[in-house]
Tab-separated table of C-alpha atoms in Angstrom:
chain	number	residue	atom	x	y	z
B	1	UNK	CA	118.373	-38.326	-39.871
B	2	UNK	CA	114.833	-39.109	-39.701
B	3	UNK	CA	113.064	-39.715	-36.256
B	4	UNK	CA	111.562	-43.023	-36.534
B	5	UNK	CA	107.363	-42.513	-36.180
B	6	UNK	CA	106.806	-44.252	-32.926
B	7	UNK	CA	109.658	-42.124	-30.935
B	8	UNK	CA	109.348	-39.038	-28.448
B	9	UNK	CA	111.037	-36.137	-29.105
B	10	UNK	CA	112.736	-34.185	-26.727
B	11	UNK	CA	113.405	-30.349	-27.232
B	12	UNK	CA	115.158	-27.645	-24.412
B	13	UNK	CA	113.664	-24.151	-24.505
B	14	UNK	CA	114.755	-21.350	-22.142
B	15	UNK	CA	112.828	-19.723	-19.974
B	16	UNK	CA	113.000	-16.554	-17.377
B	17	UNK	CA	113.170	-19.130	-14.972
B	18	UNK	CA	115.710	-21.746	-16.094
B	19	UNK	CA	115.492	-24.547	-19.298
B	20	UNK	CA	112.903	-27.090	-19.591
B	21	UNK	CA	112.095	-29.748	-20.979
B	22	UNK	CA	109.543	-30.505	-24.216
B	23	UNK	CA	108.375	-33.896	-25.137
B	24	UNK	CA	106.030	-34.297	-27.866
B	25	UNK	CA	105.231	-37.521	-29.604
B	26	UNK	CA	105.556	-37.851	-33.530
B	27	UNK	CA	102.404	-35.924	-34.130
B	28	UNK	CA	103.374	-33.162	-31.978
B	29	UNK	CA	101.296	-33.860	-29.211
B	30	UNK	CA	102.782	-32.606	-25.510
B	31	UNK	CA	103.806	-35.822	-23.317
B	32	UNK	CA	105.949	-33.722	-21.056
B	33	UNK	CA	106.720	-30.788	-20.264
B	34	UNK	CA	109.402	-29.972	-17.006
B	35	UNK	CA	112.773	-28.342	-15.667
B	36	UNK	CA	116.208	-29.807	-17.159
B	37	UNK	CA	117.011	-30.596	-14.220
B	38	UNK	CA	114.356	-33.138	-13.709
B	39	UNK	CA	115.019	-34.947	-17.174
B	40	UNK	CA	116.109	-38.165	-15.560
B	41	UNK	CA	112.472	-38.361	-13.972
B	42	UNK	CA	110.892	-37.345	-17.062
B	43	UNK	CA	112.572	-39.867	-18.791
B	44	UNK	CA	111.667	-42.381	-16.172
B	45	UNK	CA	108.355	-41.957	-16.218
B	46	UNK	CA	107.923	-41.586	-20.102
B	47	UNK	CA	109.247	-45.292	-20.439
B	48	UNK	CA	106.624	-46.316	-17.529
B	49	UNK	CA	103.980	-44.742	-19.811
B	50	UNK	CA	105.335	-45.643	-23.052
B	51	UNK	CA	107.753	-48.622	-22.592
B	52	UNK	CA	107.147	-49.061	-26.676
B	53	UNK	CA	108.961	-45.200	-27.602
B	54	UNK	CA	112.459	-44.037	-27.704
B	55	UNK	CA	113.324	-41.324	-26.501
B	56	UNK	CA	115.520	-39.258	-29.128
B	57	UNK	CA	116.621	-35.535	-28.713
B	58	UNK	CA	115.228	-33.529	-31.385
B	59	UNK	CA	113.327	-30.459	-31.970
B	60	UNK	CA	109.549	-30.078	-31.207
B	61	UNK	CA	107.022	-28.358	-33.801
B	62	UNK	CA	107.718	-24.471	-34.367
B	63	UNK	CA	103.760	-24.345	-33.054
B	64	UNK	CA	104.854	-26.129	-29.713
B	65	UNK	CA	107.978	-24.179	-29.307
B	66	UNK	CA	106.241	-21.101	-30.363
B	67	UNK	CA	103.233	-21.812	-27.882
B	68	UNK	CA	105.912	-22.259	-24.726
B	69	UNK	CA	108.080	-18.778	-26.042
B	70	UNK	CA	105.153	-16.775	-26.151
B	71	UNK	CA	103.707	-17.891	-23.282
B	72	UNK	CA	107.041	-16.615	-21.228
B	73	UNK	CA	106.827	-14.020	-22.830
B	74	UNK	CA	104.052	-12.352	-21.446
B	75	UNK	CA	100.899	-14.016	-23.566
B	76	UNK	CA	99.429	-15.901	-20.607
B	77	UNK	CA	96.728	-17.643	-22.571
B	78	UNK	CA	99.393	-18.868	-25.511
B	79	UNK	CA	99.064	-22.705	-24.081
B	80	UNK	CA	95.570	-23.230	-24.031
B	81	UNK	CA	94.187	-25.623	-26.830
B	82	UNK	CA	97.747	-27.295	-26.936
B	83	UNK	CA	96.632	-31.026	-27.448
B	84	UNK	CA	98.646	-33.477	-24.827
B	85	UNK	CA	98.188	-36.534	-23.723
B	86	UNK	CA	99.734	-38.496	-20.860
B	87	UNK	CA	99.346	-41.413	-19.246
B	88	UNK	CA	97.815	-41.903	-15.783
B	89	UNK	CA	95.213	-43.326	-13.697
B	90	UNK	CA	91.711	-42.448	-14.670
B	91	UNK	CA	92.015	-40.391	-11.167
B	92	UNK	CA	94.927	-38.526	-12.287
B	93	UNK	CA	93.707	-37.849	-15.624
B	94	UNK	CA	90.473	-36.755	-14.179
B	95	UNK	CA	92.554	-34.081	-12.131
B	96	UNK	CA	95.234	-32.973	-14.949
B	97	UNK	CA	91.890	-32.317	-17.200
B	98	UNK	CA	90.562	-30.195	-14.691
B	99	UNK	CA	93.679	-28.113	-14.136
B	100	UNK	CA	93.016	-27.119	-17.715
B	101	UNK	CA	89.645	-25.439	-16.642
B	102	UNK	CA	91.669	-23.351	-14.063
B	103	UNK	CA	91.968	-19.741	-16.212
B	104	UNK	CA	94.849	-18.066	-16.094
B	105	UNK	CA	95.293	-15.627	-13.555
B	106	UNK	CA	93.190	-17.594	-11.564
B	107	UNK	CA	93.957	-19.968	-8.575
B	108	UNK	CA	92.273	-22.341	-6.895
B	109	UNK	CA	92.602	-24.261	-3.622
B	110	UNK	CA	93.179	-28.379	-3.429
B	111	UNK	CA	89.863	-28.553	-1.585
B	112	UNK	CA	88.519	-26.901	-4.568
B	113	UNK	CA	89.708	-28.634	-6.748
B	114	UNK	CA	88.762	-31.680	-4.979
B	115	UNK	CA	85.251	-30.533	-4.952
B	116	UNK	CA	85.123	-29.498	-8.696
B	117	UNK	CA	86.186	-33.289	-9.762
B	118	UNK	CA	83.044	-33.986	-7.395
B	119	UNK	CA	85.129	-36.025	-5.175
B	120	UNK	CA	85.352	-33.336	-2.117
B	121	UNK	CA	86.885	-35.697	0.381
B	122	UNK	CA	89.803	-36.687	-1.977
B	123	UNK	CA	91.931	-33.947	-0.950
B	124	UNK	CA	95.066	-35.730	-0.389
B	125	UNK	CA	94.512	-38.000	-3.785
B	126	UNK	CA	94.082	-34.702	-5.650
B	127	UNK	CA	97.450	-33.537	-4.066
B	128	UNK	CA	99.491	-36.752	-5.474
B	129	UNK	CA	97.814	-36.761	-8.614
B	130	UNK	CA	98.387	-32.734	-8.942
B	131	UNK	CA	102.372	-33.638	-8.595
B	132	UNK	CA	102.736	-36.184	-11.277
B	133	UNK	CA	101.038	-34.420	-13.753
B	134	UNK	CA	103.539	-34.769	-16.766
B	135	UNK	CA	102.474	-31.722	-18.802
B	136	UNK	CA	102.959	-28.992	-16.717
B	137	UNK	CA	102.083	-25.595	-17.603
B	138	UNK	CA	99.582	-27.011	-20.113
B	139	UNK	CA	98.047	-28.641	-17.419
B	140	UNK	CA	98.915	-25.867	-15.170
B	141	UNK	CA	99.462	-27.424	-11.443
B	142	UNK	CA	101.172	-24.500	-10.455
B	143	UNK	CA	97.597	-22.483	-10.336
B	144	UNK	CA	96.730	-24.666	-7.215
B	145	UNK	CA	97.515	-23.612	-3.979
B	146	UNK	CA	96.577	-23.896	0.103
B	147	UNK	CA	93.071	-23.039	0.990
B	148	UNK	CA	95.024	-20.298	2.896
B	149	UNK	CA	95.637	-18.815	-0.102
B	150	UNK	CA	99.465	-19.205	0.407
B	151	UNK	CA	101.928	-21.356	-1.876
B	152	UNK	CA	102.069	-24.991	-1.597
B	153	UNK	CA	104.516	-27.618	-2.596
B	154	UNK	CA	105.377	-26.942	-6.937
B	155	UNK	CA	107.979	-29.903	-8.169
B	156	UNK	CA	109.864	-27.175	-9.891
B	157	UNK	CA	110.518	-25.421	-6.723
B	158	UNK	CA	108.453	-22.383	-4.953
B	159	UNK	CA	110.305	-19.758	-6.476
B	160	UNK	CA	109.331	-21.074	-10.289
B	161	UNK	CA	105.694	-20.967	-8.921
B	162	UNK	CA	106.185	-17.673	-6.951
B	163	UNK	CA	106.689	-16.385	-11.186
B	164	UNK	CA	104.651	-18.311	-12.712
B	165	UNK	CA	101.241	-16.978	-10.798
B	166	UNK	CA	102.749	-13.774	-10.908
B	167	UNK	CA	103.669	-13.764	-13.887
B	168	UNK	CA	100.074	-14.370	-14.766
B	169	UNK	CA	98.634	-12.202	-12.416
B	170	UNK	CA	97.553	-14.358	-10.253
B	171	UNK	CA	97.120	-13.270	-6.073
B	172	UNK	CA	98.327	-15.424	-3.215
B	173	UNK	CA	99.511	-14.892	-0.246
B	174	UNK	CA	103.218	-14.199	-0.238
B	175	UNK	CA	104.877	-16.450	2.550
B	176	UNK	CA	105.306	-20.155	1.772
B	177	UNK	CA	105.243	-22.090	5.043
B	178	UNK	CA	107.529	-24.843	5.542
B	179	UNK	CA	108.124	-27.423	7.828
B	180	UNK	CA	111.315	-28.311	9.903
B	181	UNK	CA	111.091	-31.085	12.030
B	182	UNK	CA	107.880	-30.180	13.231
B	183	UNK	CA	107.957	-26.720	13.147
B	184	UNK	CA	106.612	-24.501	10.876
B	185	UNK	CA	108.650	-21.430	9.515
B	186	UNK	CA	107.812	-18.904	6.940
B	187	UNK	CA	110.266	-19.284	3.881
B	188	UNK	CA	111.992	-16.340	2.888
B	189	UNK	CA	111.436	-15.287	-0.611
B	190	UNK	CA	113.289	-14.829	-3.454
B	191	UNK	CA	113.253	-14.884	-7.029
B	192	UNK	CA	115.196	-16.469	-9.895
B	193	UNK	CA	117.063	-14.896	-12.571
């Protein structure tokens, strides 16, 4: 059955570190990109962007699905170039452009970041805007982390970051510090399967 041209199609792919979510629009371009179990916050915020689409399961381009598999599979570099769009403030897309600058391997700081966008006091803003950025990986949040060089908050979990910088390469420092109730404890780490 054909998908009707002003629809979003939404693909599953595995991954080493669970299944996520693709969402390109008719043209193949990347609208989303997450962790299955996040899809009913995907799908939220894909009406809030594009009220107009349906969302219909389907299969993304081979080129998409092909960019995403070889990226897990060890090419770290496989998802630059990937066109995506996504809709946001002009803040937020200001800051989900510039994660695209941050090279693989590489991490930067949110105070960095901050600074790069030339908006140095914005520290906090850059935060928010870092977690709703739809395309993840593409836009590749994960590469930020606390001027400490230790891991920050990730919306698909600490452990998926913990990978995903190593994965690529990337150094950090190894405890995560959390907060309970005030106090601060070192998380333990683990890894997923």
């Amino acid at each position: 059955m054909p998908i009707p041209p002003d629809s979003l199609i939404l693909d599953r792919i595995g991954s080493p570190i669970g299944e996520s979510l693709i969402v390109v629009d008719a043209n193949g371009v990347l609208r989303a990109f997450n962790w299955v179990e996040y899809e009913p916050s995907v799908r939220s915020m894909l009406r809030a962007c594009d009220g107009q689409a349906s969302i219909v399961e389907g299969r993304a381009p081979q080129t998409v699905r092909e960019a995403f598999e070889s990226y897990f599979a060890g090419n770290i570099r496989a998802l630059e170039g990937m066109a995506w769009a996504a809709g946001g403030t002009a803040f937020q897309l200001l800051v989900w452009r510039e994660l695209c600058a941050i090279p693989a391997g590489e991490t930067i700081s949110y105070q960095q970041l901050a600074a790069r966008i030339g908006r140095p006091r914005a520290v906090r803003a850059v935060g928010l805007a870092n977690g709703r950025n739809p395309v993840a990986l593409r836009a590749p949040c994960h590469r930020v982390i606390g001027a400490d060089r230790r891991l920050t908050g990730y919306g698909g979990g600490l452990d998926r970051k913990r990978w995903l910088l190593r994965h690529e390469g990337a150094s950090f420092r190894e405890d995560a510090h959390v907060s309970f109730g005030g106090r601060s404890r070192v998380q333990p780490l683990f890894s997923l399967p």
